[in-house]
């Protein structure tokens, strides 16, 4: 039997799989391709892969037999049971130290489970975020691998060569243990929801507030793309707004305003609730999509619920547009602050060691949220890997301070106009809450204790408060006997 020549195998010849194989082939690796429906292997070899080094396989056994040791096999199939099915099919043909990589959009608890199961059998497992869609897969995605640490040295060369490159650095590094790769990809997707919602709100303010035409708004986005907001999403927004239908009218207003979602934003919001972290902007971005989908109800409501009387803008338009840029920038800082706080908390809870500067670098290219801004985040975590939040970093602290006046003016004006800004507003509410030494949770604690005897702690230095442990505040007010109010000194 001839010596195996395959550097890596890939299962799943849909859009992502085919493009990733072609990309890895371009980088000089010999890839062996397999798909459940094997006719797709033949079609791929006869068409897109014609004239390349790419090899085909018509069974899992044949795929494994064509790979050099340790075998590395990427699954790019529909997330869910298909991944478990393929793992079960592969296992009997693999040996200790071989590596299965799941490059699909798997939910991180599944990745944690799969890593544990395979490691207990001597195999290695990697759950890798792959971002950038079809284009990224073909020419350089952002790759976020995590799982069995022993797998990294074996896959590093292929992964880093295949990933997008920014300033000569690959948008791929080891993320961490267990489900860390898929977790970070999930947060990336959540942040993508947030960025998109912020841009949509800016568009709404310019359109309904200032009354600008799509062409004028596209010019504003093009300008913003030369400054602190320089990013893929701002760039494509300008292009989208310029796009005309056959009648010469902009296309965007003709698109039904009901946003779809595949669930990764929701996963991030749920993960934030589970971790007890205030990732409010991504949450609002998910809810805004939910609200958008209530189209018929909104149409009915628009007929019977009046907002404020619309008044033409009388201020300085140029100043307003500059303020809006700052509002978008500051809100984006808050969204990334929240996303990194979530990853930090989860890493603490699950015992992962995450490389935050590396994560920001991985997102600088090859993915939907790629931006210049991520270079500044990488620099912040490079300076201090223990940063509690980006707002403690000098650069972002100054940026948020500078943006603050315009950010407040924009939200105030939008409120007066009755234009919803859930993402802008929640970002500012978080900012104001985060920078508040005292928040009204003292009253909440008293209420909780009043009706539920939940107890509370007193402020250090106020230990001589009238109320002592086990005493009942209602006795002072001659109130009916509910569960007694208690406090303890903390
Ligand atoms: P799809 O998510 O559409 O999956 C198609 C592949 O899954 C085909 O190879 C298909 O085999 C296989 N498959 C299915 Br469907 N059910 C299966 C089953 N029960 N058992 C075995 N194989 C099964 O492909 P994709 O859009 O290329 O995405 C691949 C992965 O990458 C997904 O997890 C996706 O979420 C993720 N992802 C996609 C994008 C994107 O832009 N599309 C971006 C980032 C990540 P068949 O040919 O025999 O039906």
mmCIF file of C-alpha atoms and ligand atoms in Angstrom, residues 12-17 35-37 40 76-79 82 85-86 103-105 130 133-134 185, ligand 1:
data_model
loop_
_atom_site.group_PDB
_atom_site.id
_atom_site.type_symbol
_atom_site.label_atom_id
_atom_site.label_comp_id
_atom_site.label_asym_id
_atom_site.label_seq_id
_atom_site.Cartn_x
_atom_site.Cartn_y
_atom_site.Cartn_z
ATOM 1 C CA UNK A 12 -18.200 18.284 4.503
ATOM 2 C CA UNK A 13 -18.192 19.549 0.942
ATOM 3 C CA UNK A 14 -20.712 22.367 1.226
ATOM 4 C CA UNK A 15 -19.758 26.044 0.815
ATOM 5 C CA UNK A 16 -17.390 26.297 3.769
ATOM 6 C CA UNK A 17 -15.679 22.947 3.307
ATOM 7 C CA UNK A 35 -18.580 14.006 2.121
ATOM 8 C CA UNK A 36 -21.570 11.957 3.309
ATOM 9 C CA UNK A 37 -23.062 12.133 -0.168
ATOM 10 C CA UNK A 40 -20.200 15.513 -4.185
ATOM 11 C CA UNK A 76 -17.290 21.216 8.354
ATOM 12 C CA UNK A 77 -20.782 19.791 8.519
ATOM 13 C CA UNK A 78 -24.064 21.039 9.877
ATOM 14 C CA UNK A 79 -23.657 21.653 13.610
ATOM 15 C CA UNK A 82 -23.962 15.227 12.251
ATOM 16 C CA UNK A 85 -22.194 10.884 13.914
ATOM 17 C CA UNK A 86 -18.912 11.553 12.164
ATOM 18 C CA UNK A 103 -14.891 23.770 12.373
ATOM 19 C CA UNK A 104 -18.678 24.220 12.361
ATOM 20 C CA UNK A 105 -20.754 26.580 14.461
ATOM 21 C CA UNK A 130 -14.208 29.682 11.578
ATOM 22 C CA UNK A 133 -18.163 33.015 5.495
ATOM 23 C CA UNK A 134 -17.455 31.692 2.032
ATOM 24 C CA UNK A 185 -16.476 32.400 18.166
HETATM 25 P P1 LIG B 1 -24.036 23.239 5.981
HETATM 26 O O1 LIG B 1 -24.164 23.751 7.370
HETATM 27 O O2 LIG B 1 -25.096 23.544 5.012
HETATM 28 O O3 LIG B 1 -23.833 21.649 6.050
HETATM 29 C C1 LIG B 1 -23.699 20.900 4.884
HETATM 30 C C2 LIG B 1 -22.807 19.717 5.131
HETATM 31 O O4 LIG B 1 -23.273 18.969 6.249
HETATM 32 C C3 LIG B 1 -22.803 18.767 3.936
HETATM 33 O O5 LIG B 1 -21.524 18.225 3.833
HETATM 34 C C4 LIG B 1 -23.837 17.729 4.355
HETATM 35 O O6 LIG B 1 -23.644 16.484 3.741
HETATM 36 C C5 LIG B 1 -23.516 17.617 5.822
HETATM 37 N N1 LIG B 1 -24.574 17.005 6.618
HETATM 38 C C6 LIG B 1 -25.824 17.423 6.914
HETATM 39 BR BR1 LIG B 1 -26.579 18.941 6.256
HETATM 40 N N2 LIG B 1 -26.502 16.600 7.710
HETATM 41 C C7 LIG B 1 -25.648 15.596 7.934
HETATM 42 C C8 LIG B 1 -25.774 14.397 8.688
HETATM 43 N N3 LIG B 1 -26.860 14.128 9.400
HETATM 44 N N4 LIG B 1 -24.713 13.577 8.711
HETATM 45 C C9 LIG B 1 -23.601 13.861 8.016
HETATM 46 N N5 LIG B 1 -23.427 14.973 7.270
HETATM 47 C C10 LIG B 1 -24.444 15.833 7.239
HETATM 48 O O7 LIG B 1 -22.615 23.678 5.360
HETATM 49 P P2 LIG B 1 -21.838 25.065 5.394
HETATM 50 O O8 LIG B 1 -22.719 26.232 5.166
HETATM 51 O O9 LIG B 1 -20.651 24.864 4.522
HETATM 52 O O10 LIG B 1 -21.348 25.167 6.904
HETATM 53 C C11 LIG B 1 -20.547 24.176 7.521
HETATM 54 C C12 LIG B 1 -20.373 24.518 8.985
HETATM 55 O O11 LIG B 1 -19.688 25.770 9.069
HETATM 56 C C13 LIG B 1 -21.689 24.708 9.737
HETATM 57 O O12 LIG B 1 -21.550 24.301 11.060
HETATM 58 C C14 LIG B 1 -21.907 26.201 9.692
HETATM 59 O O13 LIG B 1 -22.707 26.664 10.758
HETATM 60 C C15 LIG B 1 -20.467 26.699 9.824
HETATM 61 N N6 LIG B 1 -20.227 28.031 9.278
HETATM 62 C C16 LIG B 1 -20.827 28.426 8.135
HETATM 63 C C17 LIG B 1 -20.571 29.688 7.626
HETATM 64 C C18 LIG B 1 -21.206 30.133 6.341
HETATM 65 O O14 LIG B 1 -21.006 31.313 5.980
HETATM 66 N N7 LIG B 1 -21.904 29.276 5.615
HETATM 67 C C19 LIG B 1 -19.690 30.540 8.285
HETATM 68 C C20 LIG B 1 -19.054 30.090 9.437
HETATM 69 C C21 LIG B 1 -19.341 28.823 9.914
HETATM 70 P P3 LIG B 1 -24.497 16.085 2.428
HETATM 71 O O15 LIG B 1 -23.824 16.797 1.300
HETATM 72 O O16 LIG B 1 -24.380 14.628 2.353
HETATM 73 O O17 LIG B 1 -25.896 16.570 2.652
#
